[in-house]
């Protein structure tokens, strides 16, 4: 006799419960007990608590009409698989350019000889930061990565970051601007951003693996973009909403159109916040690189994964140091660029 038999009898649901067909998949507790050599259902019942929590598995023991937990997860899986073909038909053509961009950037970065690529990246650092210290640090970091034979994989990681961060900015800034102009859109978008920001990073990969082949670059590209786009959207919205109302009124008094007001007043004043969002997006992209290596993303993440899988401590730690160096380089360069465009600091 199960613990909750009396509850269903008192509610008059016994005939409903008994009418359902018994059977179905094994409960999670039974499965764990069998795998641990516990002997199945009898062992689970013997080890049960005095007052078991009324979970689906526990209620099913008293009422066959209530599905077990494993039946519920099977239902979720069946629903996703039923919608998979339709989703793939829509998403495949939309996301294919992402594969082309990732593959093209990877081929370009790995095709260029180091004596062209590294000076080019150092010049780019100087152009965006105009800071001698940052530029020297970037140069020394690339020399160090080359000296330990990690330059090729670091460049592969950098190509992924450039593409994914660029797309995050291209998509995130317009979404943030639209949110700042429409309170209803902001209320509708914030729960989605909360979901993207709190979803465990491994969970991003589960539906994508079923939708796309693991050999397609867009698989890890989509995961990185979904994980990293949130800060630039939030901070663009916040930055434009924080623009001084007196400045907006002055722009209105001068007869500016909404488009002129947006691009000549609001966006320039919100630029520090937008750049801070870009900086956070870069850091989150790097954080996702190791996880993306589980689904064939090239670069330093592959070496970190190899270190974990084969217990090669040195390989994993050195590759992790390479990711840290890339993170510090991109962080310092983007913060130096932020300091250049910070209007509030320049007006003194």
XYZ file of N, CA, C and O in Angstrom, residues 87-277:
764
model
N 11.051 24.080 -37.016
C 12.033 25.070 -36.550
C 13.277 25.072 -37.442
O 13.797 26.135 -37.811
N 13.716 23.878 -37.816
C 14.923 23.777 -38.646
C 14.681 24.399 -40.021
O 15.565 25.062 -40.574
N 13.473 24.197 -40.537
C 13.138 24.749 -41.859
C 13.217 26.276 -41.844
O 13.659 26.906 -42.812
N 12.809 26.891 -40.709
C 12.826 28.359 -40.610
C 14.225 28.869 -40.247
O 14.722 29.844 -40.822
N 14.864 28.201 -39.275
C 16.125 28.724 -38.735
C 17.327 28.470 -39.641
O 18.288 29.249 -39.635
N 17.276 27.398 -40.407
C 18.445 27.051 -41.242
C 18.853 28.179 -42.192
O 20.019 28.609 -42.182
N 17.925 28.685 -43.031
C 18.351 29.763 -43.946
C 18.697 31.062 -43.234
O 19.560 31.821 -43.686
N 18.034 31.329 -42.080
C 18.306 32.583 -41.361
C 19.703 32.562 -40.750
O 20.404 33.576 -40.736
N 20.098 31.400 -40.236
C 21.368 31.329 -39.506
C 22.552 30.902 -40.369
O 23.687 30.928 -39.898
N 22.279 30.504 -41.629
C 23.388 30.049 -42.473
C 24.470 31.128 -42.662
O 25.665 30.801 -42.661
N 24.098 32.434 -42.828
C 25.165 33.451 -42.941
C 26.125 33.466 -41.756
O 27.294 33.822 -41.913
N 25.633 33.073 -40.575
C 26.523 33.028 -39.407
C 27.616 31.985 -39.616
O 28.784 32.229 -39.278
N 27.256 30.834 -40.183
C 28.270 29.811 -40.477
C 29.289 30.356 -41.469
O 30.501 30.148 -41.315
N 28.796 31.038 -42.496
C 29.721 31.583 -43.491
C 30.678 32.590 -42.853
O 31.869 32.604 -43.160
N 30.137 33.471 -41.999
C 30.999 34.489 -41.371
C 32.047 33.851 -40.459
O 33.222 34.244 -40.473
N 31.618 32.866 -39.650
C 32.570 32.216 -38.733
C 33.643 31.461 -39.510
O 34.837 31.559 -39.200
N 33.225 30.721 -40.532
C 34.204 29.971 -41.331
C 35.130 30.920 -42.086
O 36.343 30.688 -42.168
N 34.545 32.016 -42.641
C 35.362 32.981 -43.396
C 36.375 33.675 -42.505
O 37.553 33.822 -42.877
N 35.935 34.094 -41.310
C 36.859 34.765 -40.388
C 37.964 33.816 -39.945
O 39.136 34.208 -39.858
N 37.592 32.566 -39.681
C 38.595 31.586 -39.254
C 39.622 31.341 -40.356
O 40.838 31.301 -40.095
N 39.145 31.201 -41.587
C 40.075 30.974 -42.702
C 40.979 32.186 -42.911
O 42.176 32.052 -43.167
N 40.397 33.405 -42.816
C 41.193 34.615 -43.023
C 42.265 34.761 -41.944
O 43.445 35.014 -42.249
N 41.855 34.599 -40.677
C 42.803 34.792 -39.577
C 43.916 33.747 -39.596
O 45.055 34.047 -39.229
N 43.572 32.508 -39.991
C 44.604 31.462 -40.009
C 45.414 31.485 -41.300
O 46.517 30.939 -41.349
N 44.874 32.117 -42.353
C 45.609 32.217 -43.622
C 46.684 33.306 -43.571
O 47.773 33.152 -44.129
N 46.377 34.402 -42.879
C 47.346 35.500 -42.816
C 48.601 35.061 -42.062
O 48.503 34.444 -40.993
N 49.785 35.352 -42.581
C 51.009 35.012 -41.838
C 51.116 35.866 -40.575
O 50.581 36.979 -40.504
N 51.831 35.323 -39.576
C 51.882 35.999 -38.277
C 52.493 37.387 -38.384
O 52.133 38.307 -37.649
N 53.480 37.550 -39.353
C 54.147 38.852 -39.464
C 53.252 39.904 -40.119
O 53.624 41.071 -40.207
N 52.084 39.502 -40.610
C 51.080 40.472 -41.079
C 49.988 40.635 -40.027
O 49.554 41.760 -39.719
N 49.549 39.496 -39.485
C 48.402 39.525 -38.570
C 48.720 40.245 -37.260
O 47.959 41.112 -36.816
N 49.836 39.880 -36.625
C 50.135 40.473 -35.315
C 50.367 41.981 -35.408
O 49.775 42.741 -34.620
N 51.194 42.475 -36.358
C 51.293 43.942 -36.468
C 49.940 44.602 -36.757
O 49.652 45.699 -36.255
N 49.100 43.909 -37.564
C 47.774 44.477 -37.848
C 46.932 44.596 -36.588
O 46.262 45.615 -36.365
N 46.951 43.553 -35.737
C 46.182 43.601 -34.492
C 46.741 44.647 -33.526
O 45.979 45.319 -32.811
N 48.072 44.797 -33.527
C 48.676 45.825 -32.651
C 48.288 47.220 -33.125
O 47.944 48.103 -32.309
N 48.309 47.431 -34.441
C 47.883 48.730 -34.973
C 46.411 48.992 -34.675
O 46.020 50.128 -34.360
N 45.591 47.935 -34.779
C 44.166 48.097 -34.458
C 43.987 48.476 -32.990
O 43.162 49.336 -32.647
N 44.773 47.856 -32.130
C 44.711 48.194 -30.697
C 45.073 49.655 -30.473
O 44.411 50.377 -29.711
N 46.134 50.105 -31.148
C 46.544 51.502 -31.005
C 45.473 52.459 -31.543
O 45.178 53.483 -30.938
N 44.811 52.045 -32.643
C 43.798 52.915 -33.257
C 42.597 53.106 -32.327
O 42.068 54.216 -32.195
N 42.148 52.013 -31.672
C 40.952 52.129 -30.834
C 41.268 52.670 -29.450
O 40.420 53.299 -28.817
N 42.503 52.429 -28.953
C 42.790 52.823 -27.566
C 43.609 54.107 -27.455
O 43.444 54.853 -26.491
N 44.515 54.307 -28.401
C 45.482 55.421 -28.347
C 46.201 55.440 -26.991
O 46.462 56.504 -26.428
N 46.473 54.241 -26.471
C 47.159 54.126 -25.177
C 48.424 53.296 -25.381
O 48.347 52.134 -25.821
N 49.570 53.875 -25.044
C 50.847 53.188 -25.259
C 50.930 51.923 -24.411
O 51.337 50.844 -24.880
N 50.511 52.033 -23.144
C 50.602 50.896 -22.242
C 49.787 49.703 -22.734
O 50.263 48.560 -22.716
N 48.566 49.972 -23.167
C 47.694 48.896 -23.654
C 48.292 48.265 -24.911
O 48.316 47.033 -25.058
N 48.793 49.092 -25.803
C 49.358 48.577 -27.057
C 50.588 47.705 -26.786
O 50.734 46.620 -27.371
N 51.450 48.147 -25.879
C 52.642 47.356 -25.536
C 52.228 46.039 -24.882
O 52.788 44.971 -25.186
N 51.220 46.087 -24.013
C 50.754 44.859 -23.355
C 50.213 43.859 -24.375
O 50.503 42.658 -24.298
N 49.440 44.363 -25.342
C 48.898 43.471 -26.381
C 50.032 42.849 -27.190
O 50.029 41.642 -27.482
N 51.040 43.662 -27.551
C 52.168 43.135 -28.330
C 52.916 42.052 -27.560
O 53.228 40.981 -28.100
N 53.187 42.316 -26.274
C 53.903 41.322 -25.459
C 53.074 40.050 -25.269
O 53.621 38.939 -25.257
N 51.769 40.211 -25.153
C 50.908 39.031 -24.973
C 50.931 38.150 -26.209
O 51.021 36.914 -26.110
N 50.858 38.761 -27.390
C 50.912 37.962 -28.618
C 52.279 37.283 -28.756
O 52.371 36.133 -29.193
N 53.348 38.006 -28.394
C 54.682 37.392 -28.456
C 54.779 36.207 -27.505
O 55.360 35.164 -27.835
N 54.194 36.344 -26.310
C 54.206 35.238 -25.344
C 53.425 34.041 -25.872
O 53.883 32.889 -25.791
N 52.224 34.300 -26.442
C 51.408 33.200 -26.973
C 52.142 32.503 -28.120
O 52.070 31.275 -28.266
N 52.852 33.293 -28.934
C 53.628 32.685 -30.011
C 54.789 31.867 -29.474
O 55.098 30.789 -29.989
N 55.427 32.364 -28.413
C 56.586 31.668 -27.848
C 56.207 30.315 -27.251
O 57.012 29.388 -27.243
N 54.983 30.184 -26.750
C 54.563 28.894 -26.174
C 53.727 28.078 -27.169
O 53.030 27.136 -26.785
N 53.804 28.457 -28.464
C 53.122 27.712 -29.538
C 51.603 27.669 -29.365
O 50.956 26.681 -29.724
N 51.043 28.718 -28.806
C 49.583 28.790 -28.670
C 48.997 29.917 -29.518
O 47.819 30.258 -29.352
N 49.812 30.484 -30.419
C 49.318 31.628 -31.193
C 48.198 31.220 -32.149
O 47.188 31.926 -32.270
N 48.346 30.060 -32.806
C 47.341 29.644 -33.791
C 45.964 29.445 -33.137
O 44.948 29.925 -33.651
N 45.942 28.725 -32.012
C 44.651 28.476 -31.364
C 44.090 29.764 -30.747
O 42.868 29.969 -30.714
N 44.983 30.649 -30.279
C 44.512 31.937 -29.738
C 43.875 32.778 -30.846
O 42.845 33.434 -30.631
N 44.473 32.725 -32.041
C 43.908 33.475 -33.167
C 42.565 32.888 -33.579
O 41.632 33.616 -33.936
N 42.428 31.560 -33.515
C 41.132 30.946 -33.817
C 40.060 31.438 -32.842
O 38.937 31.780 -33.236
N 40.423 31.459 -31.559
C 39.471 31.972 -30.558
C 39.129 33.436 -30.828
O 37.965 33.848 -30.741
N 40.157 34.216 -31.175
C 39.939 35.642 -31.437
C 39.003 35.853 -32.628
O 38.159 36.763 -32.606
N 39.116 35.008 -33.655
C 38.240 35.169 -34.831
C 36.782 34.905 -34.437
O 35.870 35.606 -34.899
N 36.555 33.907 -33.575
C 35.186 33.629 -33.110
C 34.641 34.810 -32.309
O 33.494 35.233 -32.474
N 35.503 35.371 -31.445
C 35.058 36.497 -30.602
C 34.723 37.707 -31.463
O 33.720 38.389 -31.230
N 35.551 37.991 -32.465
C 35.292 39.146 -33.322
C 33.939 39.019 -34.025
O 33.140 39.961 -34.057
N 33.665 37.835 -34.588
C 32.406 37.652 -35.323
C 31.211 37.712 -34.373
O 30.232 38.440 -34.625
N 31.280 36.965 -33.281
C 30.130 36.892 -32.372
C 29.880 38.224 -31.664
O 28.731 38.655 -31.523
N 30.961 38.892 -31.240
C 30.775 40.188 -30.582
C 30.250 41.227 -31.570
O 29.374 42.040 -31.229
N 30.771 41.196 -32.798
C 30.278 42.138 -33.807
C 28.796 41.962 -34.064
O 28.042 42.954 -34.145
N 28.340 40.701 -34.162
C 26.914 40.460 -34.385
C 26.089 40.841 -33.161
O 24.966 41.338 -33.298
N 26.643 40.606 -31.969
C 25.931 41.022 -30.748
C 25.694 42.527 -30.744
O 24.617 43.004 -30.368
N 26.701 43.289 -31.168
C 26.559 44.749 -31.201
C 25.567 45.162 -32.290
O 24.690 46.013 -32.064
N 25.690 44.544 -33.468
C 24.786 44.894 -34.568
C 23.328 44.603 -34.230
O 22.423 45.333 -34.647
N 23.091 43.531 -33.484
C 21.717 43.179 -33.117
C 21.299 43.845 -31.808
O 20.156 44.294 -31.659
N 22.229 43.907 -30.843
C 21.869 44.352 -29.508
C 21.618 45.848 -29.390
O 20.686 46.265 -28.681
N 22.413 46.662 -30.080
C 22.233 48.118 -29.962
C 20.866 48.561 -30.512
O 20.140 49.306 -29.826
N 20.459 48.124 -31.714
C 19.108 48.515 -32.178
C 17.998 48.018 -31.257
O 17.011 48.725 -31.034
N 18.150 46.797 -30.717
C 17.120 46.302 -29.786
C 17.075 47.174 -28.532
O 15.996 47.542 -28.043
N 18.249 47.548 -28.014
C 18.287 48.417 -26.830
C 17.687 49.779 -27.105
O 16.963 50.333 -26.262
N 17.965 50.331 -28.294
C 17.378 51.634 -28.656
C 15.861 51.520 -28.738
O 15.117 52.377 -28.230
N 15.375 50.439 -29.384
C 13.919 50.254 -29.503
C 13.284 50.093 -28.119
O 12.195 50.627 -27.864
N 13.964 49.389 -27.210
C 13.430 49.225 -25.853
C 13.346 50.558 -25.123
O 12.407 50.814 -24.364
N 14.346 51.416 -25.346
C 14.352 52.701 -24.639
C 13.242 53.621 -25.124
O 12.840 54.541 -24.419
N 12.746 53.372 -26.349
C 11.701 54.234 -26.913
C 10.299 53.695 -26.683
O 9.317 54.373 -27.008
N 10.197 52.454 -26.198
C 8.878 51.840 -26.065
C 8.819 51.060 -24.757
O 9.457 50.013 -24.624
N 8.049 51.556 -23.796
C 7.968 50.900 -22.490
C 7.361 49.502 -22.604
O 7.761 48.584 -21.877
N 6.384 49.343 -23.500
C 5.766 48.023 -23.663
C 6.762 46.997 -24.183
O 6.803 45.861 -23.717
N 7.584 47.431 -25.159
C 8.602 46.518 -25.684
C 9.619 46.167 -24.607
O 10.070 45.020 -24.507
N 9.960 47.159 -23.772
C 10.909 46.881 -22.698
C 10.350 45.854 -21.718
O 11.038 44.916 -21.314
N 9.056 46.023 -21.345
C 8.444 45.072 -20.413
C 8.379 43.671 -21.013
O 8.491 42.676 -20.300
N 8.180 43.595 -22.336
C 8.105 42.276 -22.980
C 9.490 41.647 -23.160
O 9.618 40.417 -23.156
N 10.513 42.486 -23.322
C 11.851 41.963 -23.621
C 12.626 41.569 -22.370
O 13.419 40.624 -22.404
N 12.408 42.280 -21.278
C 13.203 42.027 -20.060
C 13.082 40.576 -19.573
O 14.096 39.966 -19.211
N 11.874 39.957 -19.560
C 11.835 38.538 -19.142
C 12.671 37.631 -20.043
O 13.279 36.673 -19.562
N 12.699 37.943 -21.350
C 13.516 37.140 -22.267
C 15.000 37.308 -21.933
O 15.766 36.334 -21.894
N 15.407 38.562 -21.662
C 16.804 38.810 -21.300
C 17.147 38.133 -19.979
O 18.244 37.575 -19.822
N 16.207 38.184 -19.024
C 16.437 37.500 -17.743
C 16.640 36.006 -17.963
O 17.515 35.384 -17.348
N 15.812 35.426 -18.850
C 15.937 33.996 -19.136
C 17.294 33.686 -19.760
O 17.978 32.738 -19.347
N 17.704 34.501 -20.738
C 18.989 34.253 -21.404
C 20.151 34.403 -20.426
O 21.153 33.704 -20.527
N 20.012 35.348 -19.480
C 21.111 35.629 -18.553
C 21.213 34.584 -17.443
O 22.308 34.357 -16.918
N 20.108 33.947 -17.090
C 20.135 33.003 -15.977
C 20.185 31.549 -16.428
O 20.480 30.674 -15.623
N 19.888 31.294 -17.692
C 19.934 29.908 -18.186
C 21.356 29.372 -18.083
O 22.296 30.031 -18.536
N 21.554 28.197 -17.484
C 22.921 27.638 -17.435
C 23.511 27.509 -18.828
O 22.812 27.126 -19.781
N 24.797 27.841 -18.943
C 25.407 27.931 -20.275
C 25.373 26.606 -21.030
O 25.252 26.588 -22.250
N 25.443 25.470 -20.338
C 25.384 24.174 -21.019
C 24.017 23.943 -21.656
O 23.903 23.259 -22.669
N 22.968 24.525 -21.050
C 21.609 24.274 -21.539
C 21.398 24.880 -22.926
O 20.574 24.392 -23.704
N 22.155 25.935 -23.250
C 22.034 26.531 -24.583
C 22.312 25.498 -25.675
O 21.752 25.550 -26.759
N 23.206 24.565 -25.375
C 23.664 23.639 -26.412
C 22.662 22.516 -26.671
O 22.661 21.940 -27.765
N 21.815 22.191 -25.691
C 20.956 21.001 -25.826
C 20.000 21.111 -27.017
O 20.009 20.246 -27.902
N 19.147 22.163 -27.108
C 18.259 22.211 -28.280
C 19.014 22.454 -29.583
O 18.596 21.976 -30.637
N 20.149 23.183 -29.518
C 20.892 23.486 -30.745
C 21.495 22.223 -31.349
O 21.579 22.092 -32.582
N 21.911 21.274 -30.501
C 22.485 20.024 -31.017
C 21.434 19.243 -31.813
O 21.747 18.604 -32.817
N 20.174 19.322 -31.376
C 19.117 18.610 -32.101
C 18.735 19.352 -33.390
O 18.254 18.747 -34.342
N 18.932 20.683 -33.401
C 18.508 21.460 -34.570
C 19.570 21.478 -35.663
O 19.242 21.504 -36.850
N 20.845 21.509 -35.272
C 21.919 21.657 -36.259
C 22.947 20.555 -36.086
O 23.082 19.966 -35.016
N 23.688 20.336 -37.156
C 24.763 19.348 -37.080
C 25.931 19.916 -36.279
O 26.203 21.123 -36.313
N 26.641 19.035 -35.567
C 27.777 19.505 -34.756
C 28.938 19.983 -35.633
O 29.870 20.611 -35.136
N 28.882 19.680 -36.934
C 29.947 20.147 -37.830
C 29.676 21.561 -38.332
O 30.534 22.161 -38.975
N 28.487 22.111 -38.057
C 28.150 23.457 -38.534
C 28.624 24.503 -37.522
O 28.324 24.408 -36.323
N 29.302 25.519 -38.036
C 29.854 26.547 -37.144
C 28.762 27.332 -36.428
O 28.960 27.818 -35.318
N 27.602 27.454 -37.070
C 26.544 28.271 -36.457
C 26.046 27.667 -35.147
O 25.462 28.371 -34.324
N 26.291 26.371 -34.950
C 25.852 25.739 -33.697
C 26.468 26.451 -32.499
O 25.760 26.893 -31.582
N 27.792 26.599 -32.502
C 28.403 27.282 -31.363
C 28.267 28.796 -31.478
O 28.241 29.502 -30.476
N 28.148 29.309 -32.702
C 27.972 30.755 -32.880
C 26.676 31.244 -32.252
O 26.651 32.268 -31.559
N 25.590 30.505 -32.479
C 24.289 30.898 -31.901
C 24.356 30.836 -30.375
O 23.857 31.722 -29.678
N 24.993 29.775 -29.854
C 25.084 29.639 -28.386
C 25.845 30.820 -27.785
O 25.432 31.391 -26.761
N 26.949 31.206 -28.428
C 27.742 32.326 -27.892
C 26.961 33.629 -27.976
O 26.930 34.428 -27.033
N 26.288 33.859 -29.112
C 25.542 35.114 -29.277
C 24.396 35.211 -28.271
O 24.186 36.252 -27.641
N 23.633 34.121 -28.114
C 22.517 34.153 -27.160
C 23.012 34.411 -25.737
O 22.367 35.104 -24.951
N 24.175 33.849 -25.415
C 24.704 34.008 -24.059
C 25.278 35.408 -23.826
O 25.180 35.949 -22.724
N 25.847 36.012 -24.878
C 26.619 37.243 -24.680
C 25.880 38.516 -25.067
O 26.364 39.607 -24.765
N 24.730 38.405 -25.703
C 24.089 39.621 -26.236
C 23.380 40.442 -25.148
O 23.141 41.645 -25.326
N 23.105 39.826 -24.025
C 22.259 40.497 -23.023
C 22.849 41.819 -22.513
O 22.139 42.841 -22.466
N 24.141 41.885 -22.110
C 24.644 43.155 -21.545
C 24.542 44.338 -22.497
O 24.184 45.439 -22.062
N 24.842 44.131 -23.776
C 24.813 45.277 -24.691
C 23.379 45.771 -24.897
O 23.142 46.984 -25.031
N 22.405 44.862 -24.857
C 21.002 45.287 -24.979
C 20.589 46.081 -23.736
O 20.035 47.183 -23.838
N 20.860 45.525 -22.573
C 20.448 46.176 -21.318
C 21.093 47.556 -21.175
O 20.426 48.537 -20.819
N 22.413 47.642 -21.414
C 23.115 48.906 -21.159
C 22.827 49.945 -22.228
O 22.915 51.145 -21.957
N 22.492 49.526 -23.447
C 22.045 50.507 -24.448
C 20.716 51.117 -24.032
O 20.530 52.346 -24.085
N 19.796 50.269 -23.616
C 18.492 50.749 -23.127
C 18.677 51.692 -21.939
O 18.131 52.803 -21.904
N 19.509 51.261 -20.973
C 19.729 52.075 -19.775
C 20.405 53.403 -20.122
O 20.008 54.470 -19.622
N 21.420 53.343 -20.981
C 22.162 54.563 -21.323
C 21.283 55.623 -21.951
O 21.377 56.816 -21.596
N 20.413 55.218 -22.867
C 19.547 56.212 -23.528
C 18.489 56.731 -22.565
O 18.136 57.915 -22.583
N 18.001 55.867 -21.688
C 17.004 56.335 -20.717
C 17.614 57.287 -19.686
O 16.892 58.077 -19.063
N 18.941 57.217 -19.471
C 19.588 58.081 -18.482
C 20.022 59.433 -19.047
O 20.574 60.247 -18.319
N 19.807 59.648 -20.334
C 20.182 60.941 -20.910
C 19.367 62.055 -20.237
O 18.153 61.917 -20.036
N 20.050 63.110 -19.877
C 19.425 64.208 -19.121
C 18.205 64.763 -19.869
O 18.285 65.099 -21.048
N 17.075 64.862 -19.161
C 15.837 65.371 -19.779
C 16.005 66.813 -20.244
O 15.385 67.234 -21.236
N 16.839 67.596 -19.534
C 17.049 68.996 -19.947
C 17.707 69.058 -21.317
O 17.390 69.943 -22.137
N 18.624 68.122 -21.582
C 19.284 68.085 -22.887
C 18.273 67.726 -23.972
O 18.283 68.304 -25.070
N 17.382 66.784 -23.673
C 16.349 66.397 -24.647
C 15.426 67.590 -24.944
O 15.073 67.859 -26.097
N 15.069 68.326 -23.878
C 14.195 69.488 -24.080
C 14.897 70.552 -24.904
O 14.273 71.222 -25.746
N 16.192 70.717 -24.676
C 16.948 71.693 -25.472
C 16.979 71.278 -26.943
O 16.841 72.113 -27.846
N 17.147 69.963 -27.191
C 17.143 69.470 -28.573
C 15.783 69.716 -29.218
O 15.698 70.099 -30.397
N 14.718 69.492 -28.440
C 13.370 69.758 -28.962
C 13.195 71.246 -29.274
O 12.577 71.620 -30.280
N 13.759 72.088 -28.399
C 13.627 73.530 -28.598
C 14.338 73.996 -29.869
O 13.904 74.965 -30.510
N 15.414 73.300 -30.233
C 16.131 73.646 -31.462
C 15.464 73.050 -32.708
O 15.956 73.219 -33.819
N 14.370 72.328 -32.519
C 13.617 71.793 -33.658
C 14.206 70.541 -34.267
O 13.978 70.270 -35.450
N 14.955 69.760 -33.499
C 15.524 68.519 -34.025
C 14.421 67.487 -34.281
O 13.467 67.386 -33.505
N 14.588 66.730 -35.341
C 13.673 65.622 -35.601
C 14.040 64.464 -34.664
O 15.154 64.442 -34.114
N 13.131 63.499 -34.475
C 13.459 62.358 -33.613
C 14.727 61.639 -34.062
O 15.522 61.193 -33.219
N 14.925 61.508 -35.389
C 16.125 60.823 -35.870
C 17.388 61.623 -35.513
O 18.392 61.066 -35.063
N 17.348 62.949 -35.713
C 18.507 63.787 -35.361
C 18.777 63.738 -33.860
O 19.928 63.671 -33.420
N 17.695 63.766 -33.096
C 17.849 63.749 -31.630
C 18.502 62.439 -31.172
O 19.350 62.436 -30.275
N 18.097 61.327 -31.825
C 18.640 60.029 -31.428
C 20.132 59.941 -31.743
O 20.937 59.600 -30.861
N 20.519 60.252 -32.992
C 21.895 60.003 -33.427
C 22.868 61.114 -33.055
O 24.077 60.886 -33.000
N 22.349 62.347 -32.834
C 23.253 63.454 -32.532
C 23.259 63.840 -31.056
O 24.113 64.618 -30.626
N 22.287 63.350 -30.290
C 22.239 63.726 -28.866
C 22.249 62.476 -27.970
O 23.150 62.296 -27.135
N 21.229 61.606 -28.159
C 21.052 60.506 -27.200
C 22.144 59.445 -27.312
O 22.735 59.048 -26.303
N 22.407 58.965 -28.532
C 23.426 57.913 -28.682
C 24.810 58.402 -28.255
O 25.525 57.698 -27.519
N 25.256 59.612 -28.672
C 26.580 60.065 -28.189
C 26.665 60.161 -26.671
O 27.689 59.791 -26.081
N 25.596 60.643 -26.023
C 25.640 60.759 -24.562
C 25.543 59.386 -23.884
O 26.038 59.215 -22.765
N 24.908 58.442 -24.568
C 24.785 57.092 -23.993
C 25.970 56.199 -24.353
O 26.031 55.056 -23.899
N 26.907 56.709 -25.144
C 28.008 55.881 -25.640
C 28.834 55.228 -24.531
O 29.230 54.062 -24.665
N 29.142 55.906 -23.430
C 29.876 55.214 -22.357
C 29.173 53.963 -21.852
O 29.797 52.935 -21.638
N 27.848 54.059 -21.662
C 27.102 52.873 -21.225
C 27.093 51.801 -22.305
O 27.203 50.604 -22.005
N 26.943 52.220 -23.571
C 26.929 51.233 -24.661
C 28.276 50.524 -24.744
O 28.343 49.297 -24.894
N 29.364 51.268 -24.607
C 30.694 50.653 -24.670
C 30.930 49.724 -23.482
O 31.591 48.690 -23.608
N 30.380 50.096 -22.320
C 30.481 49.197 -21.166
C 29.744 47.889 -21.455
O 30.199 46.802 -21.076
N 28.602 47.987 -22.144
C 27.869 46.788 -22.540
C 28.668 45.947 -23.524
O 28.674 44.714 -23.435
